[in-house]
Amino acid sequence: MENNQSLFPQFLYGGDYNPEQWPEEIWEEDIRLMQEAGVNMVSVGVFSWSKLEPAPGEYDFGWMDRIMDMLAGAGIRVNLATPTASPPPWMTRRYPDMLLQKGDGTHLWHGSRRHYCPHSPDYQHHVSNLVTTLASHYKEHPALAMWHIDNEYGCHQEQCFCDTSAATFRVWLKAKYKDLDTLNRTWGTTFWSQGYSDWEEIIPPRSTPAFHNPSHLLDWDRFSSDSWIERFDDQMKILKEITPHIPVTTNYMGFHKGIDYWKFAAREDIVSNDLYPDTFQEDWIVEAAMVHDLIRSLGHGNPWILMEQSAAHVNWRRRNAPKKPGVMRLGSYQAIARGAVGIMFFQWRASLFGSEKFHGAMLPHAGTDTRTWQEVKSLGNELPALNQLLLSRVIADTAIMMDWESWWALENNSKHVNDIQLIPQIKNLYKAFYDRNIQVDFVHPDGNLEKYRLVVLPYQYILSKEAAKRLDDFVKGGGTILVTTFSGLADENDHIIPGGYPGYLKDVLGLKVTDFTALSESRGNVVMTSEGQVFNCTYMADIVELTSAESLAAYNKDFIIDTPAITVNHYGSGTSFYLGTELDPSGLDWLIERALKTADLALPIKGLPSGVEGVIRQTVHKKWLFLLNTGEEPVSVPLQISGVELLSKTRIQDQIRLSPYGVAVIEMN
Ligand code: GAL
C-alpha cells in the first residue's frame, strides 16, 4: 500500500451513481443537484456490464462517455468501477459452468448479481478483455480519479464448490504441500479413514453426512479467500499497467468472514468500506465505531473511505430502521473521527425499478422536498470546514488482535462449546474501551506490537509459535496482554498444541489449562474476585493450574469452585492477564479497568457524559477533538480544553452543548 495521504485534496463526498437507469434528460438535473449538495466524487458503472458490453466483444461506451464528460465539466470526479460483479446474461448462457455452485450442488443462476465462480477461466477471460478496454478507453479522461474494482467481493456467496473450483483447489494444495504425504499428515487424514492416495480424490468440503475434517476446511477457507484476492490482483495488474497513477480500491464489508482483509488490504492504494448499521439496535454506534477502527487498522492507519452507507434506510432487513434526524450526519462524522477521508453513499438517486427501489438514497423518490435531501445537502456543504484535518491520524495505544484464519477455525465444527462466535466477543471487549473513549486499533498476530501498551487477544484460537514468541517478548519488554479463553489452542493446521493449554502462551501467562468445562446455557457460573465482587460467567470455564500467575478471581459454585477464573502474571517488565471464561459486561469492565491501570494508560479524554463519544485526530503539531452525541437528548459537555469548534466556527471554553445526535469538532489549543 502506498502512502496515500495526498491522494485527495478534500473530503470525498458522493455516492454510487447509476445514470444508465435513467433517461439522459435527467442527467443535467443530477449534476446540478450534485453541485448543490457539495458532491465531488461519484462511483460510476458498478453494475453496468450488460450496458457496456451488450454482446460478446461489442462495446458501447457512448452513454458513459457522455456522462463522464458532463461530470468532468462540472468538476465532479469519477471513481470508475470495473463492472465485473454482475456478468451479463449472455455470458452465463454461453458458459453455464461459470455459475456459482453451493456445497449441496445447487447452482446460483443469473437474474440478480454476484453469480460468477471466481475460478471460471471464461469469466476471467472476459473480465480481462473488458477491464483492458475500459481502462484504455478512459485512461486520459479528466474525470477519472480512482478505480473501484468489482463490488463487495464475496458478498452473498463466499465460496464456490463447482468442479472448476475443485480443480483449482487441487492446484492450490499442490503448490502448498508439494506431495500427498505432507497433505495427509497436515490434514490428519488417519482420522475417519480420510487418507488420499491421488490428488484427484480431493474435493471441496461439499455436503457430507457428518463433520468435515477441520484442517481441510481451514485450507478451503484460505483458498476461497485467496481466490477473490487473485481476481482483484488480475484487475489491479491491468489497471496499473494502463493507468499507473490512478489509485485503486475495492469496497469491503467490515467484519466480513469470507475474505482475509489483512491480506487483501496490503494490495490496495486505499482501503474502502461499506457500512449499513441497523439503527434499531441499541449498540449500533459502538459496532460502527468498531468497524471503522478495523478498516483504519487494515490500512495501517492510513486514510480510508466510507464507500457506501445509506442516507436513510436499507431494504434488505426484515424491518429497515430509519436514520432519525441527525443520525446520518452523526454516523458520517463518526467515520471521519476514526480516520475516513471520504463519505459516500449507496446511491445517488433512488431507483424506480429493480430490487433496490425501496433502498434509501441521497435523492429520494420524492426529490429535494425531503428531510433526507436536506440532510445530505447540508452535510456536503459543511464538510469542507474540516479540510485541514485531511492529513491527521488517529493514534491508539491499545490493540485487539484480529485474525481471519483463526476466526475460520474457531467457528468450525466439533468443539466442547460450539456456539461461541468471535465478533460478538470482540465487540464485548471493544465496548469496554469505547465506553472510556479509549482509541483501539486491530492488529494481526504477525503485526507490529511495539507501538501498543496493551494488546488483547479475544478467542485467538490459532496462534503460531512465532506469534506467541512475539507476545512473550512484548510482555518481557514491559507490555501488557489480556488473553481470553479459547486462545492459543491450535497451530496453523488446526492441530492441538499438546501439553496443556494455551499452547505456547503458558510461560508468559504463568499457568496451564489442564481441561475445560462447558457451562450449561441455563445455569452458567459465578466468578468472585479476591475483593469480593461477583460477576456472572457463561459458555465455558477453563480449569487453570497456576505456575507463576496469581488468581484474581475464582469460580464460586459447582465442582470447579475455587478454580482460578481470572489471573495475572508479572513477567519480565510486563504483565499478562488471563480470562478463562466469558464474563458479563460488568466483569469485563472490571478486568479492562485493571489491565488499563497496569498498562498505565490514562484516559485520553476525561469527563465526557455517558453517550458522548470522543475521538482525537492529530498531526505532529495539532489535535482535533470530535465529540459525538449518540443520544436523542441534548447534552452539555464540560471541557478541560478550549479551542475553535470548526463546524459552527465558534470559540469554545469550559463547556459545549450538543444537540440530539449533535457533533462538534474542536481544534484544540
Ligand atoms: C451493498 C452493495 C450495493 C447495494 C447496497 C444496498 O452491499 O454494494 O450495491 O446493494 O449494498 O444496501
XYZ file of C-alpha atoms and ligand atoms in Angstrom:
681
model
C 0.000 0.000 0.000
C 1.286 3.395 -0.928
C 1.246 6.232 1.494
C -1.947 7.759 0.176
C -2.082 10.835 2.348
C -2.032 13.207 -0.559
C -4.392 11.335 -2.867
C -7.283 13.720 -2.303
C -7.256 17.426 -1.553
C -10.659 17.457 0.142
C -13.039 15.091 1.895
C -14.704 12.988 -0.783
C -18.449 13.275 -0.860
C -20.840 11.498 -3.185
C -22.081 8.022 -3.930
C -22.866 5.278 -6.399
C -24.318 6.913 -9.467
C -26.211 4.716 -11.928
C -27.078 7.067 -14.819
C -27.818 4.072 -17.053
C -31.047 3.562 -15.101
C -32.311 6.985 -16.155
C -33.211 8.816 -19.365
C -30.397 11.161 -20.314
C -32.662 14.211 -19.824
C -32.380 13.621 -16.085
C -28.582 13.742 -16.079
C -28.375 17.510 -16.193
C -30.600 17.766 -13.166
C -28.463 15.123 -11.452
C -25.356 17.176 -11.986
C -26.998 20.415 -10.903
C -28.220 18.781 -7.699
C -24.863 17.106 -7.075
C -23.246 20.518 -7.179
C -25.894 21.873 -4.881
C -25.162 19.088 -2.392
C -21.397 19.512 -2.472
C -20.835 16.194 -4.243
C -17.278 15.981 -5.561
C -16.992 12.298 -6.467
C -19.349 9.632 -7.782
C -18.849 5.910 -8.342
C -19.980 5.142 -11.866
C -20.524 1.852 -13.656
C -20.629 -0.506 -10.676
C -23.268 -2.716 -12.292
C -23.167 -1.704 -15.952
C -21.516 -4.624 -17.700
C -24.556 -5.537 -19.802
C -24.855 -1.886 -20.909
C -21.149 -1.529 -21.702
C -20.800 -4.879 -23.457
C -24.300 -5.838 -24.610
C -22.956 -8.740 -26.685
C -19.607 -10.559 -26.513
C -16.842 -8.206 -27.618
C -19.261 -5.428 -28.682
C -18.613 -2.438 -26.503
C -20.845 0.602 -26.192
C -19.157 3.401 -24.278
C -21.273 6.162 -25.850
C -23.541 6.741 -22.869
C -20.687 6.531 -20.416
C -18.602 8.967 -22.461
C -21.424 11.477 -22.315
C -21.889 11.280 -18.566
C -18.129 11.210 -17.899
C -17.778 14.405 -19.954
C -20.660 16.046 -18.141
C -19.192 15.136 -14.760
C -15.755 16.379 -15.756
C -17.328 19.634 -16.949
C -18.973 20.074 -13.566
C -15.759 19.367 -11.651
C -17.113 16.107 -10.214
C -14.554 13.358 -10.200
C -15.299 9.770 -11.012
C -14.493 6.682 -9.048
C -14.842 4.423 -12.060
C -15.945 0.893 -11.310
C -14.999 -2.205 -13.206
C -18.488 -3.685 -13.537
C -17.378 -7.240 -13.003
C -19.604 -8.104 -10.033
C -22.549 -8.913 -12.270
C -21.692 -10.592 -15.579
C -24.388 -10.196 -18.255
C -26.822 -12.992 -19.077
C -25.210 -13.662 -22.481
C -22.137 -14.815 -20.649
C -23.707 -17.320 -18.304
C -25.840 -18.669 -21.139
C -22.684 -19.197 -23.158
C -20.669 -20.594 -20.268
C -23.063 -22.253 -17.825
C -20.032 -23.664 -15.999
C -19.206 -20.196 -14.727
C -22.195 -20.144 -12.375
C -21.518 -20.383 -8.670
C -22.314 -23.699 -7.084
C -23.140 -24.226 -3.417
C -21.820 -27.070 -1.291
C -25.068 -29.001 -1.798
C -24.686 -28.851 -5.578
C -27.280 -26.108 -6.206
C -26.400 -23.669 -8.977
C -26.943 -19.959 -8.478
C -28.264 -18.502 -11.700
C -28.127 -15.076 -13.245
C -31.056 -12.758 -12.553
C -29.621 -10.993 -9.521
C -25.869 -10.393 -9.129
C -22.568 -11.933 -7.975
C -23.417 -15.280 -9.576
C -19.975 -15.994 -11.012
C -17.449 -18.589 -9.950
C -14.143 -16.821 -9.331
C -12.264 -19.797 -10.785
C -14.016 -19.827 -14.159
C -11.446 -19.252 -16.938
C -14.253 -17.939 -19.181
C -15.223 -15.328 -16.626
C -11.585 -14.360 -16.127
C -11.003 -14.077 -19.851
C -13.970 -11.754 -20.373
C -13.019 -9.671 -17.332
C -9.536 -9.196 -18.679
C -10.887 -8.018 -22.064
C -13.436 -5.707 -20.521
C -11.121 -4.127 -17.959
C -8.373 -3.625 -20.548
C -10.832 -1.985 -22.945
C -12.420 0.170 -20.264
C -9.103 1.369 -18.851
C -7.646 2.070 -22.297
C -10.770 3.996 -23.240
C -10.793 6.244 -20.159
C -7.103 6.411 -19.272
C -6.827 10.074 -20.287
C -10.282 11.133 -19.212
C -10.152 14.168 -16.907
C -12.963 12.827 -14.696
C -11.131 9.594 -13.857
C -9.847 9.928 -10.282
C -9.955 6.431 -8.827
C -10.693 2.827 -9.794
C -13.300 0.847 -7.880
C -12.631 -2.806 -8.685
C -15.677 -5.091 -8.771
C -18.064 -4.669 -5.828
C -18.006 -6.268 -2.395
C -16.042 -9.383 -3.254
C -17.554 -12.402 -1.523
C -20.909 -10.737 -0.828
C -23.975 -13.038 -0.903
C -21.878 -16.171 -1.584
C -18.390 -16.503 -0.220
C -17.343 -19.760 -1.816
C -17.902 -21.830 -4.942
C -17.898 -25.637 -4.799
C -18.097 -26.493 -8.542
C -15.779 -28.853 -10.428
C -13.625 -25.992 -11.721
C -13.238 -24.770 -8.154
C -12.300 -28.302 -7.094
C -9.603 -28.491 -9.773
C -8.264 -25.046 -8.818
C -8.249 -26.039 -5.156
C -6.073 -29.030 -6.023
C -3.614 -26.764 -7.830
C -3.506 -24.508 -4.754
C -2.943 -27.528 -2.497
C -0.183 -28.945 -4.702
C 1.619 -25.609 -4.569
C 1.297 -25.573 -0.787
C 2.080 -29.205 0.070
C 4.079 -30.472 -2.915
C 3.311 -34.106 -2.026
C 0.308 -36.026 -0.783
C 2.052 -37.439 2.273
C 2.537 -33.940 3.630
C -1.073 -33.070 2.922
C -2.309 -36.266 4.568
C -0.202 -35.564 7.628
C -1.240 -31.941 7.852
C -4.905 -32.719 7.467
C -4.695 -35.638 9.892
C -6.407 -37.929 7.418
C -5.757 -41.031 9.503
C -8.887 -39.880 11.318
C -12.116 -41.434 9.907
C -10.292 -43.096 7.011
C -9.798 -39.938 5.018
C -6.348 -40.732 3.578
C -5.846 -39.539 -0.018
C -3.929 -41.663 -2.488
C -4.420 -39.437 -5.532
C -4.796 -35.637 -5.792
C -7.927 -36.135 -7.892
C -9.705 -37.591 -4.851
C -9.585 -34.228 -3.096
C -12.763 -32.199 -3.407
C -14.132 -29.042 -1.802
C -15.897 -29.616 1.528
C -19.238 -30.261 -0.153
C -22.250 -31.508 1.825
C -21.291 -34.562 3.876
C -23.151 -36.765 6.371
C -21.132 -35.576 9.376
C -18.425 -33.112 10.372
C -15.819 -32.176 7.806
C -12.145 -32.529 8.505
C -11.296 -29.181 10.205
C -7.848 -28.869 8.607
C -9.393 -29.427 5.189
C -11.985 -26.762 5.989
C -9.312 -24.321 7.065
C -7.340 -24.741 3.852
C -10.561 -24.429 1.877
C -11.329 -21.137 3.620
C -7.818 -19.896 2.900
C -8.077 -20.975 -0.715
C -11.510 -19.383 -1.194
C -10.306 -16.121 0.320
C -7.181 -16.168 -1.854
C -9.338 -16.684 -4.947
C -11.197 -13.387 -4.535
C -7.924 -11.625 -3.856
C -6.468 -13.145 -7.017
C -9.409 -11.858 -9.054
C -8.688 -8.424 -7.605
C -4.985 -8.824 -8.460
C -5.841 -9.703 -12.077
C -7.636 -6.411 -12.497
C -5.153 -4.394 -10.453
C -2.359 -5.557 -12.754
C -4.211 -4.388 -15.864
C -5.174 -1.056 -14.323
C -1.686 -0.337 -13.043
C -0.231 -1.045 -16.482
C -2.627 1.310 -18.234
C -3.186 3.986 -15.570
C -0.281 3.722 -13.112
C -1.126 6.998 -11.365
C -4.768 6.332 -10.631
C -5.395 4.953 -7.119
C -7.228 1.664 -6.882
C -9.653 0.442 -4.253
C -12.440 -2.055 -3.731
C -15.194 -1.910 -1.144
C -15.128 -4.144 1.950
C -17.940 -5.224 4.236
C -16.499 -4.659 7.707
C -16.036 -7.884 9.647
C -16.876 -9.986 6.622
C -15.850 -13.546 7.321
C -15.108 -14.902 3.846
C -12.001 -12.897 2.926
C -8.836 -12.241 4.860
C -8.872 -8.468 4.596
C -5.355 -8.165 6.045
C -4.009 -9.952 3.011
C -6.333 -8.041 0.722
C -5.693 -4.557 2.071
C -1.955 -4.861 1.544
C -2.635 -4.724 -2.195
C -4.784 -1.628 -2.355
C -3.837 2.014 -2.720
C -6.585 2.981 -0.338
C -8.958 0.884 1.747
C -12.730 1.417 1.452
C -15.657 0.037 3.358
C -19.437 -0.177 3.134
C -21.431 0.102 6.329
C -25.150 -0.252 6.922
C -25.732 -0.226 10.680
C -29.092 -1.370 11.986
C -30.076 1.709 13.974
C -32.861 -0.250 15.664
C -30.096 -1.960 17.641
C -29.129 -0.218 20.826
C -25.403 -0.582 20.286
C -25.289 0.227 16.588
C -22.974 3.173 17.158
C -20.481 1.022 19.088
C -20.438 -1.545 16.338
C -19.983 1.165 13.726
C -17.020 2.586 15.672
C -15.507 -0.872 15.899
C -15.855 -1.445 12.158
C -14.276 1.934 11.365
C -11.353 1.095 13.654
C -10.895 -2.231 11.889
C -10.891 -0.594 8.481
C -8.380 2.051 9.551
C -6.181 -0.696 11.017
C -6.333 -2.754 7.821
C -4.794 0.220 6.051
C -2.182 0.612 8.822
C -3.647 3.886 9.969
C -3.746 5.458 6.516
C -6.841 7.407 5.462
C -9.724 5.264 4.248
C -13.045 5.834 2.501
C -16.553 5.087 3.700
C -17.551 3.978 0.219
C -21.187 3.174 0.901
C -23.696 3.975 3.578
C -27.387 4.740 3.305
C -28.676 8.258 3.601
C -31.815 6.767 5.127
C -32.940 3.131 5.495
C -31.879 -0.038 3.679
C -34.327 -2.523 2.141
C -32.852 -5.900 2.947
C -33.570 -6.430 6.639
C -36.902 -7.676 7.930
C -37.634 -4.203 9.349
C -35.444 -1.471 7.951
C -34.719 1.159 10.569
C -34.872 4.805 9.555
C -31.994 7.139 10.212
C -33.633 9.628 12.536
C -32.912 13.334 12.015
C -29.192 13.873 12.571
C -28.222 10.205 12.600
C -26.773 10.123 9.078
C -24.665 13.175 9.918
C -23.580 11.664 13.232
C -22.563 8.388 11.556
C -20.660 10.263 8.862
C -18.651 12.293 11.372
C -18.012 9.177 13.392
C -16.303 7.687 10.325
C -14.264 10.845 9.830
C -13.315 10.933 13.506
C -11.961 7.426 13.066
C -9.852 8.210 10.025
C -12.121 8.378 6.964
C -11.388 10.872 4.204
C -14.478 10.138 2.178
C -18.189 9.908 2.933
C -20.019 8.183 0.121
C -23.454 6.648 -0.197
C -25.349 3.947 -1.960
C -26.823 5.534 -4.008
C -27.223 8.968 -5.542
C -30.805 8.822 -6.858
C -33.358 6.260 -5.659
C -34.154 3.766 -8.429
C -37.684 3.491 -9.792
C -37.291 -0.191 -10.586
C -35.257 -3.197 -9.561
C -34.823 -4.821 -6.180
C -33.308 -1.758 -4.539
C -36.059 0.712 -5.359
C -37.056 0.843 -1.687
C -33.478 1.491 -0.520
C -32.697 4.949 0.811
C -30.766 7.310 -1.463
C -29.224 10.767 -1.346
C -32.012 11.940 -3.609
C -35.205 10.097 -2.615
C -38.163 9.339 -4.943
C -39.907 12.434 -3.605
C -36.972 14.595 -4.670
C -35.495 17.629 -2.968
C -38.511 18.368 -0.835
C -37.449 15.764 1.708
C -35.610 15.657 5.015
C -33.106 13.174 3.603
C -32.153 15.532 0.787
C -31.822 18.462 3.159
C -29.535 16.472 5.435
C -27.452 15.215 2.518
C -27.109 18.699 1.108
C -26.235 20.285 4.384
C -23.562 17.690 5.231
C -21.978 18.036 1.802
C -21.731 21.781 2.254
C -20.416 21.518 5.789
C -17.581 19.029 5.208
C -15.080 21.434 3.620
C -14.813 23.095 7.056
C -12.703 20.093 8.062
C -10.279 20.074 5.141
C -7.362 20.922 7.411
C -7.840 17.526 9.078
C -7.148 15.517 5.936
C -3.589 14.689 6.899
C -4.325 13.910 10.532
C -4.298 10.450 12.102
C -5.887 8.515 14.892
C -3.329 7.163 17.361
C -4.062 4.171 19.593
C -2.071 2.633 22.465
C -4.356 -0.376 22.687
C -4.866 -3.114 20.120
C -7.227 -6.033 19.767
C -5.846 -8.993 17.891
C -7.867 -9.982 14.867
C -7.054 -12.817 12.546
C -9.296 -14.226 9.852
C -7.656 -17.679 9.793
C -8.166 -18.154 13.493
C -11.758 -16.896 13.119
C -12.488 -19.524 10.463
C -11.015 -22.327 12.543
C -12.638 -21.133 15.770
C -16.127 -21.248 14.321
C -15.670 -24.553 12.526
C -17.321 -27.635 13.946
C -16.981 -30.046 16.841
C -15.597 -28.190 19.870
C -16.595 -28.522 23.506
C -18.588 -25.313 23.084
C -19.982 -24.720 19.626
C -21.978 -21.547 19.996
C -19.186 -19.107 20.662
C -18.595 -16.523 17.999
C -15.636 -14.274 17.578
C -17.214 -10.977 16.577
C -19.655 -10.659 19.500
C -16.754 -11.437 21.826
C -14.593 -8.778 20.195
C -17.486 -6.375 20.499
C -17.908 -7.053 24.225
C -14.268 -6.254 24.825
C -14.245 -3.330 22.426
C -17.191 -1.780 24.219
C -15.257 -1.536 27.469
C -12.695 0.624 25.658
C -15.314 2.529 23.681
C -17.157 3.468 26.864
C -13.939 5.049 28.145
C -13.240 6.793 24.834
C -10.044 4.822 24.521
C -8.910 4.509 20.957
C -8.338 0.954 19.763
C -6.546 -0.475 16.736
C -6.852 -4.001 15.451
C -3.640 -5.909 14.911
C -2.768 -9.113 13.065
C -0.812 -11.728 15.067
C 2.167 -11.028 12.787
C 1.677 -7.262 13.100
C 3.860 -4.757 14.887
C 3.039 -4.811 18.603
C 5.711 -2.358 19.593
C 3.564 0.721 19.205
C 0.999 -0.543 21.736
C 0.964 -0.665 25.519
C -1.919 -3.108 25.810
C -2.808 -5.970 23.462
C -5.989 -8.022 23.879
C -6.433 -11.497 22.419
C -10.096 -12.492 22.191
C -10.536 -16.190 21.306
C -7.244 -16.249 19.403
C -7.738 -19.963 18.802
C -4.864 -20.399 16.352
C -1.576 -18.889 17.357
C 1.718 -19.779 15.735
C 4.867 -20.358 17.764
C 6.384 -17.222 16.229
C 3.394 -15.036 17.094
C 3.405 -16.411 20.649
C 7.111 -15.621 20.907
C 6.455 -12.025 19.840
C 3.802 -11.722 22.551
C 6.202 -13.193 25.068
C 8.858 -10.644 24.062
C 6.282 -7.865 24.143
C 5.420 -8.636 27.754
C 9.041 -9.170 28.785
C 9.744 -5.746 27.339
C 7.093 -4.106 29.503
C 3.863 -4.586 27.546
C 0.553 -5.803 28.939
C -1.564 -8.507 27.342
C -5.012 -9.786 28.134
C -5.677 -13.249 26.756
C -9.101 -14.854 26.816
C -10.106 -18.487 26.878
C -10.005 -20.394 23.611
C -6.702 -18.760 22.688
C -3.501 -20.448 21.579
C -5.092 -23.896 21.478
C -4.114 -24.888 17.961
C -1.356 -24.389 15.400
C -1.775 -23.115 11.839
C -3.040 -26.542 10.695
C -5.697 -26.621 13.387
C -3.826 -29.300 15.335
C -3.939 -29.015 19.097
C -0.648 -27.972 20.672
C -0.082 -30.776 23.215
C 0.955 -30.491 26.868
C -1.831 -28.343 28.288
C -3.327 -25.117 27.009
C -2.803 -22.445 25.874
C -0.036 -23.836 23.731
C 2.941 -21.539 23.542
C 1.495 -18.930 25.904
C 1.834 -20.938 29.115
C 5.068 -19.249 30.219
C 4.002 -15.707 29.591
C 0.674 -16.350 31.322
C 2.255 -18.308 34.171
C -0.359 -21.054 34.083
C -1.517 -24.231 32.460
C -5.088 -25.040 31.495
C -5.483 -28.751 32.092
C -9.081 -29.107 30.983
C -12.158 -27.098 30.193
C -15.771 -27.457 31.025
C -18.737 -26.127 29.136
C -21.257 -24.223 31.254
C -24.897 -25.066 30.810
C -26.906 -22.469 28.916
C -29.386 -22.115 31.736
C -27.038 -22.073 34.746
C -23.646 -20.621 33.865
C -21.399 -19.978 36.838
C -20.297 -17.094 39.020
C -16.873 -15.556 39.360
C -15.844 -13.939 42.646
C -12.849 -11.598 42.818
C -10.442 -11.594 45.725
C -12.034 -8.294 46.773
C -15.482 -9.878 46.806
C -17.060 -8.570 43.591
C -19.275 -11.088 41.881
C -19.821 -11.463 38.141
C -21.766 -13.923 36.066
C -19.951 -16.014 33.528
C -21.105 -18.219 30.736
C -20.196 -20.558 27.858
C -17.170 -22.281 29.352
C -14.737 -22.377 32.235
C -11.104 -23.343 31.896
C -9.534 -25.479 34.594
C -6.473 -23.391 35.364
C -3.408 -24.567 37.268
C -1.210 -21.675 38.354
C 2.538 -21.836 37.854
C 3.690 -18.278 38.439
C 0.401 -16.385 37.950
C -1.857 -15.247 40.796
C -5.578 -15.714 40.874
C -7.605 -12.515 40.770
C -10.973 -14.242 40.782
C -12.295 -17.781 41.053
C -15.496 -19.683 40.227
C -17.719 -19.978 43.204
C -20.003 -22.868 42.543
C -20.177 -26.370 41.179
C -17.260 -28.800 41.008
C -14.978 -26.041 39.726
C -15.445 -23.972 42.865
C -12.279 -22.044 43.822
C -10.629 -22.748 40.459
C -8.954 -19.557 39.183
C -11.054 -17.807 36.537
C -9.033 -14.625 36.099
C -5.303 -14.462 36.650
C -2.417 -12.053 36.472
C 1.233 -12.816 35.864
C 4.144 -10.431 36.203
C 6.607 -11.469 33.566
C 9.822 -9.675 32.661
C 8.976 -5.993 32.846
C 5.358 -6.544 31.796
C 2.139 -8.207 32.825
C -0.251 -10.704 31.373
C -3.866 -11.309 32.309
C -5.822 -14.458 31.551
C -9.582 -14.800 31.445
C -10.721 -18.417 31.426
C -14.412 -17.844 30.824
C -16.798 -15.378 29.253
C -17.696 -12.634 31.707
C -20.767 -10.450 31.877
C -20.250 -6.795 30.841
C -19.623 -5.551 34.387
C -16.978 -8.226 34.888
C -15.286 -7.341 31.618
C -15.353 -3.738 32.616
C -13.673 -4.549 35.912
C -10.988 -6.567 34.162
C -10.303 -3.965 31.472
C -10.000 -1.311 34.166
C -7.271 -3.371 35.854
C -5.491 -4.019 32.581
C -5.569 -0.305 31.743
C -4.140 0.615 35.134
C -1.404 -1.959 34.754
C -0.547 -0.696 31.279
C -0.545 2.788 32.769
C -2.981 4.010 30.177
C -4.617 7.242 31.187
C -7.944 8.213 29.683
C -7.234 10.477 26.718
C -10.446 12.449 27.114
C -11.792 12.841 30.612
C -15.177 13.754 31.955
C -17.437 13.130 28.961
C -21.019 12.381 29.913
C -22.185 8.893 29.018
C -23.489 8.719 25.473
C -20.946 11.226 24.213
C -18.257 9.647 22.065
C -14.896 11.408 21.980
C -12.151 10.733 19.463
C -8.953 12.631 18.734
C -7.400 13.048 15.297
C -3.937 14.518 15.266
C -0.894 15.603 13.322
C 2.531 16.237 14.806
C 1.502 19.812 15.590
C -2.219 19.798 16.182
C -5.098 17.882 17.718
C -8.784 17.936 16.965
C -11.348 16.557 19.362
C -14.508 15.044 17.872
C -17.479 14.989 20.240
C -20.448 12.943 19.100
C -23.713 12.971 20.988
C -25.009 9.471 20.287
C -28.292 10.080 22.096
C -31.532 11.804 21.198
C -31.417 14.288 24.081
C -29.308 17.453 24.057
C -26.314 17.311 26.353
C -23.849 19.719 27.939
C -20.273 18.550 27.845
C -17.828 20.006 30.362
C -14.464 20.584 28.736
C -10.956 20.806 30.112
C -9.751 22.245 26.844
C -10.504 25.300 24.793
C -10.402 25.890 21.066
C -12.445 26.634 17.983
C -15.355 24.419 17.031
C -14.885 24.085 13.298
C -18.429 23.275 12.146
C -20.011 26.278 13.873
C -16.811 28.346 13.769
C -17.229 29.362 17.395
C -14.705 29.592 20.188
C -15.317 27.070 22.970
C -14.243 27.217 26.573
C -15.223 25.159 29.628
C -18.229 23.508 28.037
C -20.146 22.842 24.868
C -23.775 21.981 24.265
C -24.532 19.245 21.758
C -27.961 18.923 20.174
C -29.562 15.472 19.789
C -27.121 13.428 17.685
C -25.053 16.591 17.520
C -21.399 16.786 16.568
C -18.553 19.132 17.422
C -15.025 19.168 16.067
C -12.776 21.258 18.252
C -9.393 22.399 17.093
C -7.534 22.177 20.392
C -5.327 24.988 21.577
C -24.164 -3.058 -0.846
C -23.877 -3.062 -2.331
C -24.656 -2.004 -3.082
C -26.092 -2.021 -2.636
C -26.147 -1.830 -1.146
C -27.535 -1.791 -0.597
O -23.900 -4.278 -0.275
O -22.509 -2.859 -2.567
O -24.570 -2.271 -4.454
O -26.670 -3.223 -2.990
O -25.488 -2.891 -0.521
O -27.538 -1.690 0.805
